Tab-separated table of C-alpha atoms in Angstrom:
chain	number	residue	atom	x	y	z
A	258	VAL	CA	-57.171	170.314	99.762
A	259	LEU	CA	-53.586	171.148	98.789
A	260	GLN	CA	-52.252	168.278	100.873
A	261	THR	CA	-54.728	165.848	99.300
A	262	SER	CA	-53.722	166.914	95.796
A	263	THR	CA	-50.025	166.382	96.542
A	264	GLN	CA	-50.638	162.916	97.919
A	265	ARG	CA	-52.683	162.064	94.836
A	266	GLN	CA	-49.825	163.028	92.512
A	267	GLU	CA	-47.383	160.977	94.549
A	268	ILE	CA	-49.665	157.935	94.319
A	269	ASP	CA	-49.940	158.360	90.479
A	270	ARG	CA	-46.159	158.607	90.187
A	271	ILE	CA	-45.655	155.403	92.165
A	272	ILE	CA	-48.267	153.586	90.094
A	273	ASN	CA	-46.540	154.745	86.885
A	274	ILE	CA	-43.158	153.459	88.109
A	275	TRP	CA	-44.731	150.138	89.082
A	276	ASN	CA	-46.290	149.729	85.647
A	277	ARG	CA	-42.927	150.359	83.913
A	278	ILE	CA	-41.236	147.846	86.184
A	279	ASN	CA	-43.846	145.232	85.274
A	280	GLU	CA	-43.407	145.949	81.539
A	281	ARG	CA	-39.645	145.504	81.794
A	282	ILE	CA	-40.063	142.243	83.711
A	283	GLU	CA	-42.330	140.958	80.945
A	284	GLN	CA	-39.731	141.914	78.261
A	285	ILE	CA	-36.979	140.108	80.153
A	286	GLU	CA	-39.138	137.002	80.462
A	287	ILE	CA	-39.848	137.050	76.701
A	288	GLU	CA	-36.136	137.433	75.879
A	289	LEU	CA	-35.239	134.545	78.164
A	290	PHE	CA	-37.948	132.400	76.661
A	291	ASN	CA	-36.949	133.189	73.014
A	292	PRO	CA	-33.136	133.669	72.867
A	293	GLY	CA	-32.076	134.962	69.452
A	294	ARG	CA	-35.676	134.725	68.315
A	295	ILE	CA	-35.296	130.932	68.094
A	296	HIS	CA	-37.551	128.716	70.137
A	297	VAL	CA	-36.890	125.019	70.622
A	298	LEU	CA	-40.234	123.333	70.601
A	299	ASN	CA	-38.913	119.766	70.964
A	300	PRO	CA	-35.346	118.800	71.871
A	301	ALA	CA	-33.471	116.559	69.353
A	302	GLN	CA	-33.590	112.854	69.981
A	303	PRO	CA	-30.968	110.314	68.710
A	304	PRO	CA	-32.345	108.036	65.909
A	305	GLU	CA	-33.275	104.535	66.867
A	306	LEU	CA	-31.786	103.134	63.574
A	307	PRO	CA	-29.009	104.686	61.386
A	308	ASP	CA	-30.049	106.250	58.076
A	309	PRO	CA	-28.409	104.196	55.227
A	310	HIS	CA	-28.797	107.070	52.766
A	311	LYS	CA	-26.421	109.238	54.769
A	312	LEU	CA	-23.704	106.562	54.575
A	313	ILE	CA	-24.045	106.361	50.788
A	314	LYS	CA	-23.851	110.144	50.532
A	315	LYS	CA	-20.698	110.178	52.645
A	316	ILE	CA	-19.081	107.491	50.453
A	317	ILE	CA	-19.955	109.390	47.264
A	318	LEU	CA	-18.647	112.650	48.688
A	319	GLY	CA	-15.457	110.875	49.793
A	320	ILE	CA	-14.902	109.413	46.330
A	321	ILE	CA	-15.460	112.809	44.706
A	322	ALA	CA	-13.046	114.437	47.154
A	323	VAL	CA	-10.350	111.807	46.504
A	324	LEU	CA	-10.734	112.127	42.719
A	325	GLY	CA	-10.584	115.902	42.950
A	326	LEU	CA	-7.433	115.808	45.052
A	327	SER	CA	-5.845	113.234	42.713
A	328	ILE	CA	-6.550	115.358	39.643
A	329	ALA	CA	-5.268	118.487	41.376
A	330	PHE	CA	-2.100	116.679	42.507
A	331	THR	CA	-1.502	115.317	39.000
A	332	LEU	CA	-1.954	118.733	37.392
A	333	ILE	CA	0.360	120.392	39.893
A	334	LYS	CA	2.974	117.660	39.459
A	335	GLU	CA	2.746	117.932	35.666
A	336	LYS	CA	3.066	121.709	35.871
A	337	LEU	CA	6.158	121.492	38.040
A	338	ASP	CA	7.739	118.752	35.882
A	339	ASP	CA	9.913	120.569	33.329
A	340	ARG	CA	11.195	117.463	31.561
A	341	ILE	CA	10.665	117.076	27.811
A	342	LYS	CA	7.838	114.569	27.368
A	343	ARG	CA	6.274	114.874	23.905
A	344	THR	CA	7.619	115.475	20.413
A	345	ALA	CA	4.756	117.886	19.701
A	346	ASP	CA	5.983	120.192	22.466
A	347	ILE	CA	9.427	120.397	20.848
A	348	GLU	CA	7.922	122.143	17.837
A	349	ASP	CA	6.161	124.643	20.106
A	350	VAL	CA	9.463	125.637	21.706
A	351	LEU	CA	11.986	125.363	18.858
A	352	GLY	CA	9.705	126.199	15.952
A	353	PHE	CA	10.388	123.016	13.973
A	354	PRO	CA	9.207	119.412	14.443
A	355	ALA	CA	11.311	116.615	15.869
A	356	SER	CA	12.762	114.145	13.389
A	357	GLY	CA	11.305	111.305	15.416
A	358	PHE	CA	11.160	109.609	18.781
A	359	LEU	CA	12.390	106.334	20.267
A	360	ILE	CA	10.586	104.345	22.938
A	361	ASP	CA	12.113	103.169	26.188
A	362	LYS	CA	13.779	99.770	25.843
A	363	LYS	CA	11.672	98.330	28.701
A	364	ILE	CA	8.482	98.626	26.635
A	365	GLU	CA	9.679	95.793	24.400
A	366	ASN	CA	11.976	94.136	26.944
A	367	ILE	CA	15.110	94.862	24.937
A	368	SER	CA	18.286	94.362	26.984
A	369	HIS	CA	20.958	97.021	27.289
A	370	GLU	CA	23.419	94.962	25.239
A	371	ASP	CA	20.891	94.424	22.426
A	372	MET	CA	20.174	98.154	22.209
A	373	PHE	CA	23.340	98.685	20.160
A	374	ALA	CA	22.124	96.342	17.418
A	375	VAL	CA	18.326	96.540	17.372
A	376	TYR	CA	18.501	96.546	13.559
A	377	SER	CA	19.825	92.945	13.568
A	378	LEU	CA	18.791	91.432	16.909
A	379	ASN	CA	15.239	92.832	17.006
A	380	PRO	CA	14.386	93.719	13.393
A	381	ASP	CA	10.644	93.137	13.901
A	382	SER	CA	10.400	95.369	16.960
A	383	TYR	CA	8.644	98.696	17.023
A	384	MET	CA	11.948	100.230	18.117
A	385	ALA	CA	13.543	99.144	14.826
A	386	GLU	CA	10.611	100.628	12.914
A	387	LEU	CA	11.096	103.975	14.663
A	388	TYR	CA	14.783	103.939	13.716
A	389	LYS	CA	13.779	103.300	10.102
A	390	PHE	CA	11.602	106.441	10.089
A	391	ILE	CA	14.597	108.500	11.210
A	392	THR	CA	16.982	106.923	8.684
A	393	ILE	CA	14.548	107.856	5.907
A	394	ARG	CA	14.974	111.507	6.921
A	395	ILE	CA	18.766	111.129	6.984
A	396	GLU	CA	18.813	109.513	3.540
A	397	LYS	CA	16.523	112.236	2.188
A	398	ASP	CA	18.794	114.948	3.551
A	399	HIS	CA	21.800	113.205	2.002
A	400	ASN	CA	20.154	112.833	-1.398
A	401	SER	CA	18.617	116.312	-1.454
A	402	HIS	CA	21.397	118.413	0.082
A	403	GLY	CA	24.476	116.214	-0.139
A	404	SER	CA	24.846	115.954	3.642
A	405	LYS	CA	27.478	113.427	4.651
A	406	ILE	CA	28.555	114.259	8.193
A	407	PHE	CA	25.953	113.821	10.938
A	408	ALA	CA	27.061	114.635	14.490
A	409	ALA	CA	24.953	113.223	17.338
A	410	PHE	CA	24.944	115.082	20.659
A	411	SER	CA	23.280	114.594	24.002
A	412	LEU	CA	22.517	117.603	26.186
A	413	ILE	CA	24.366	116.562	29.337
A	414	GLY	CA	25.176	112.884	28.642
A	415	ASP	CA	23.714	109.360	28.833
A	416	SER	CA	20.779	109.876	26.485
A	417	GLY	CA	21.486	106.897	24.215
A	418	VAL	CA	23.670	108.637	21.639
A	419	THR	CA	25.948	105.671	20.911
A	420	SER	CA	23.108	103.156	20.467
A	421	SER	CA	21.268	105.647	18.254
A	422	CYS	CA	24.346	106.075	16.067
A	423	THR	CA	24.909	102.344	15.612
A	424	ASN	CA	21.276	101.609	14.805
A	425	LEU	CA	20.935	104.486	12.360
A	426	LEU	CA	24.081	103.422	10.516
A	427	GLY	CA	22.941	99.798	10.574
A	428	LEU	CA	19.646	100.697	8.864
A	429	ILE	CA	20.848	103.296	6.347
A	430	ASP	CA	20.528	101.950	2.823
A	431	ALA	CA	24.171	101.898	1.767
A	432	ASP	CA	27.039	99.436	1.517
A	433	LYS	CA	29.142	98.659	4.582
A	434	ASN	CA	32.199	100.412	3.175
A	435	GLU	CA	30.104	103.576	2.586
A	436	LYS	CA	29.151	104.060	6.244
A	437	LEU	CA	31.452	105.125	9.073
A	438	LEU	CA	30.976	105.651	12.801
A	439	ILE	CA	33.515	108.001	14.409
A	440	ASP	CA	33.954	108.062	18.163
A	441	LEU	CA	34.812	111.621	19.262
A	442	ASN	CA	33.205	111.542	22.695
A	443	ILE	CA	36.147	112.262	24.987
A	444	GLN	CA	33.897	112.087	28.063
A	445	LYS	CA	32.737	108.505	27.615
A	446	ARG	CA	34.425	105.428	26.242
A	447	ASN	CA	32.788	103.735	23.274
A	448	THR	CA	31.949	100.121	24.161
A	449	ILE	CA	31.089	98.878	20.668
A	450	ILE	CA	34.640	97.632	20.253
A	451	GLU	CA	37.101	97.323	23.103
A	452	SER	CA	39.757	99.882	22.229
A	453	ASP	CA	42.365	98.123	24.351
A	454	SER	CA	42.070	94.903	22.334
A	455	LYS	CA	45.186	93.835	20.492
A	456	GLY	CA	45.383	94.701	16.827
A	457	ILE	CA	42.865	97.567	16.949
A	458	ASN	CA	44.314	100.948	16.101
A	459	THR	CA	42.532	104.117	17.104
A	460	LEU	CA	42.388	107.781	16.162
A	461	THR	CA	44.885	108.441	18.954
A	462	ASP	CA	47.421	106.285	17.105
A	463	TYR	CA	46.936	108.411	13.991
A	464	LEU	CA	47.242	111.696	15.892
A	465	SER	CA	50.433	110.492	17.574
A	466	GLY	CA	51.906	109.562	14.186
A	467	LYS	CA	52.058	105.817	14.850
A	468	GLU	CA	49.582	104.755	12.138
A	469	ASP	CA	48.020	105.949	8.930
A	470	LEU	CA	44.396	107.000	9.115
A	471	SER	CA	43.248	104.108	6.937
A	472	ASN	CA	44.880	101.600	9.313
A	473	CYS	CA	42.918	103.040	12.255
A	474	ILE	CA	39.516	102.318	10.708
A	475	HIS	CA	38.128	99.049	12.043
A	476	LYS	CA	36.244	96.899	9.568
A	477	SER	CA	34.415	94.404	11.763
A	478	SER	CA	32.230	91.661	10.366
A	479	ASP	CA	29.874	92.156	13.329
A	480	ASN	CA	28.835	95.644	12.225
A	481	PRO	CA	27.413	96.702	8.833
A	482	PHE	CA	29.592	99.819	8.972
A	483	ASP	CA	33.194	100.813	9.659
A	484	VAL	CA	34.301	102.217	13.009
A	485	LEU	CA	36.970	104.762	13.949
A	486	LEU	CA	37.514	104.733	17.708
A	487	LEU	CA	39.004	107.656	19.601
A	488	GLY	CA	41.238	105.670	21.929
A	489	ASP	CA	43.080	107.117	24.909
A	490	ILE	CA	43.327	110.704	23.713
A	491	HIS	CA	44.533	111.870	27.149
A	492	SER	CA	47.745	109.894	26.715
A	493	ILE	CA	48.910	112.247	23.936
A	494	GLY	CA	47.179	115.406	25.137
A	495	ILE	CA	43.687	116.680	24.433
A	496	ASN	CA	45.126	119.638	22.501
A	497	LYS	CA	45.936	117.229	19.679
A	498	LEU	CA	42.216	117.153	18.863
A	499	ARG	CA	42.029	120.724	17.573
A	500	SER	CA	39.359	122.085	15.268
A	501	SER	CA	41.686	122.168	12.273
A	502	VAL	CA	42.751	118.559	12.927
A	503	ILE	CA	39.151	117.320	13.113
A	504	GLN	CA	38.251	119.209	9.962
A	505	ASN	CA	41.251	117.757	8.113
A	506	ILE	CA	40.358	114.221	9.178
A	507	LEU	CA	36.734	114.597	8.123
A	508	SER	CA	37.745	116.106	4.784
A	509	LYS	CA	39.756	112.980	4.032
A	510	LEU	CA	37.010	110.619	5.138
A	511	LYS	CA	34.254	112.417	3.187
A	512	THR	CA	35.859	111.318	-0.053
A	513	ARG	CA	35.599	107.656	0.994
A	514	TYR	CA	32.221	107.486	2.787
A	515	LYS	CA	28.685	108.554	1.911
A	516	TYR	CA	27.460	108.577	5.518
A	517	ILE	CA	29.591	109.573	8.515
A	518	ILE	CA	27.964	109.693	11.939
A	519	ILE	CA	29.972	111.149	14.804
A	520	ASP	CA	29.356	110.023	18.372
A	521	ALA	CA	30.035	113.451	19.891
A	522	PRO	CA	30.320	114.669	23.504
A	523	PRO	CA	27.423	116.489	25.230
A	524	ILE	CA	26.652	119.903	23.789
A	525	LEU	CA	26.297	121.601	27.196
A	526	THR	CA	29.415	120.223	28.897
A	527	SER	CA	32.069	120.075	26.178
A	528	SER	CA	33.699	122.760	24.046
A	529	ASP	CA	34.771	120.027	21.612
A	530	ALA	CA	31.090	119.466	20.860
A	531	HIS	CA	30.844	123.066	19.656
A	532	THR	CA	33.789	122.485	17.298
A	533	ILE	CA	32.217	119.326	15.880
A	534	ALA	CA	28.826	121.015	15.439
A	535	GLN	CA	30.371	123.743	13.293
A	536	ILE	CA	32.014	121.191	11.012
A	537	ALA	CA	29.100	118.743	10.676
A	538	ASP	CA	26.499	119.017	7.940
A	539	VAL	CA	23.693	118.061	10.349
A	540	SER	CA	23.660	118.273	14.151
A	541	LEU	CA	21.448	115.643	15.787
A	542	LEU	CA	20.269	116.494	19.296
A	543	ILE	CA	19.253	113.268	21.038
A	544	LEU	CA	17.145	114.070	24.092
A	545	ASP	CA	16.362	111.901	27.083
A	546	ALA	CA	12.625	112.114	27.833
A	547	GLN	CA	13.251	110.890	31.368
A	548	LYS	CA	15.710	113.560	32.495
A	549	ASP	CA	16.383	116.369	29.975
A	550	THR	CA	14.574	119.633	30.691
A	551	TRP	CA	13.216	122.471	28.580
A	552	GLN	CA	15.772	124.867	29.986
A	553	GLU	CA	18.597	122.572	28.838
A	554	LEU	CA	17.074	122.214	25.377
A	555	ILE	CA	16.644	125.982	24.994
A	556	ARG	CA	20.233	126.563	26.106
A	557	SER	CA	21.481	123.976	23.594
A	558	ALA	CA	19.441	125.544	20.799
A	559	LYS	CA	20.873	128.973	21.598
A	560	ILE	CA	24.408	127.557	21.526
A	561	LEU	CA	23.866	125.921	18.132
A	562	ASP	CA	22.274	129.096	16.825
A	563	SER	CA	25.242	131.178	17.955
A	564	LEU	CA	27.588	128.689	16.247
A	565	LYS	CA	25.562	129.124	13.045
A	566	VAL	CA	25.345	125.372	12.433
A	567	LYS	CA	23.957	124.268	9.090
A	568	VAL	CA	21.070	122.009	10.109
A	569	VAL	CA	19.666	120.947	13.494
A	570	SER	CA	17.549	117.837	13.996
A	571	VAL	CA	15.997	116.626	17.268
A	572	ILE	CA	15.236	113.048	18.353
A	573	LEU	CA	13.358	112.324	21.590
A	574	ASN	CA	14.696	109.103	23.121
A	575	LYS	CA	13.559	106.845	25.998
A	576	VAL	CA	9.892	107.820	25.786
A	577	LYS	CA	7.884	105.838	28.342
A	578	VAL	CA	4.326	104.521	27.966
A	579	MET	CA	3.320	106.127	31.275
A	580	ARG	CA	4.588	109.501	30.085
A	581	ALA	CA	2.976	109.267	26.645
A	582	GLY	CA	0.014	106.877	26.681
A	583	TYR	CA	-0.585	106.873	22.934
A	584	ILE	CA	2.597	104.828	22.420
A	585	ARG	CA	1.164	101.641	23.921
A	586	ASN	CA	-1.605	101.571	21.309
A	587	SER	CA	0.899	102.309	18.535
A	588	VAL	CA	3.160	99.452	19.618
A	589	GLN	CA	0.236	97.053	19.949
A	590	GLU	CA	-1.154	97.990	16.528
A	591	TYR	CA	2.266	97.514	14.968
A	592	ARG	CA	2.713	94.067	16.510
A	593	ASP	CA	-0.831	93.040	15.505
A	594	ILE	CA	-0.077	93.985	11.904
A	595	ARG	CA	3.248	92.125	11.996
A	596	SER	CA	1.560	89.062	13.449
A	597	SER	CA	-1.074	89.071	10.725
A	598	ILE	CA	1.582	89.261	7.996
A	599	ILE	CA	4.403	87.135	9.427
A	600	PRO	CA	3.658	83.712	10.958
A	601	PRO	CA	4.700	83.413	14.615
A	602	SER	CA	7.284	80.762	13.703
A	603	GLU	CA	9.158	83.317	11.614
A	604	HIS	CA	9.422	85.954	14.312
A	605	VAL	CA	12.972	86.594	15.453
A	606	THR	CA	12.040	86.604	19.145
A	607	SER	CA	8.973	86.100	21.268
A	608	GLU	CA	10.297	88.068	24.248
A	609	ASN	CA	9.415	91.475	22.848
A	610	ALA	CA	5.800	91.437	23.930
A	611	ILE	CA	4.432	94.562	25.509
A	612	GLY	CA	4.613	94.433	29.281
């Protein structure tokens, strides 16, 4: 009986092991049949014909992606561009508005040579109208505060200072013998009148003692103002152009002229510019919208503030249509108004159409 009972227990143990083996085999088969609990009922088949809706969706998504990248690129480029672009931004930085702006000469197809006499060669242009707005401010400052000496500076050079001076003087409402342009830019030769021409005396001749000051002032029939050119100042030594000498010269000329505009050297690269700024009644900063930066403008403003200049005025020059889109509409509106008032046959030139 004992032997039979032992054999029975051994048989039950073997049956129990067999049952567990079968259960595990069934679990393995289920896991192999349903991997990750996902069962593929029918394998994917390639479409017989392409779905046109998917192509349209791809095109739309592509267009959206390109537009998004373009906008992002433009915003990043604009953020990294630290050039001065709008007159409204000048007020945000300096705390006072700009006296005006001047458009790029290419907008009205004005040649480089004509830029020095826009007031006479292109009087119907929008450029001339912008100069008139600025001259109104100059005349108001003269009548209200007695300002006579206006010194025009660039920040680092080549921002159109000379052409701005000639056009402002050409449009100021005063007689020819009441307006004077003085060339004191030792870094760049004034090309209005060739200083090496025979019979033209310059400020250098006066400083060297060769001529009286009155004999050095050029009264040309081509310009509606008198001109005092610097000449070859290096031939007699730059130290001749001291602060006391400049102040003495201007004191003499103030008694003869109502408006004196000085074509001065750049404010950031010349110590002579600092001397002139202290003497002038109004300092005109003429900025180049295509190259001058905010850092340069802030540095210039700090310099003028430390010099305790009397009045500072800012003009933004060479503003492009692409960099300030509202200008194109302004120019077009101005020309439409001019065309409605003045017959085409009376226009000075037909080449100043907007490109």
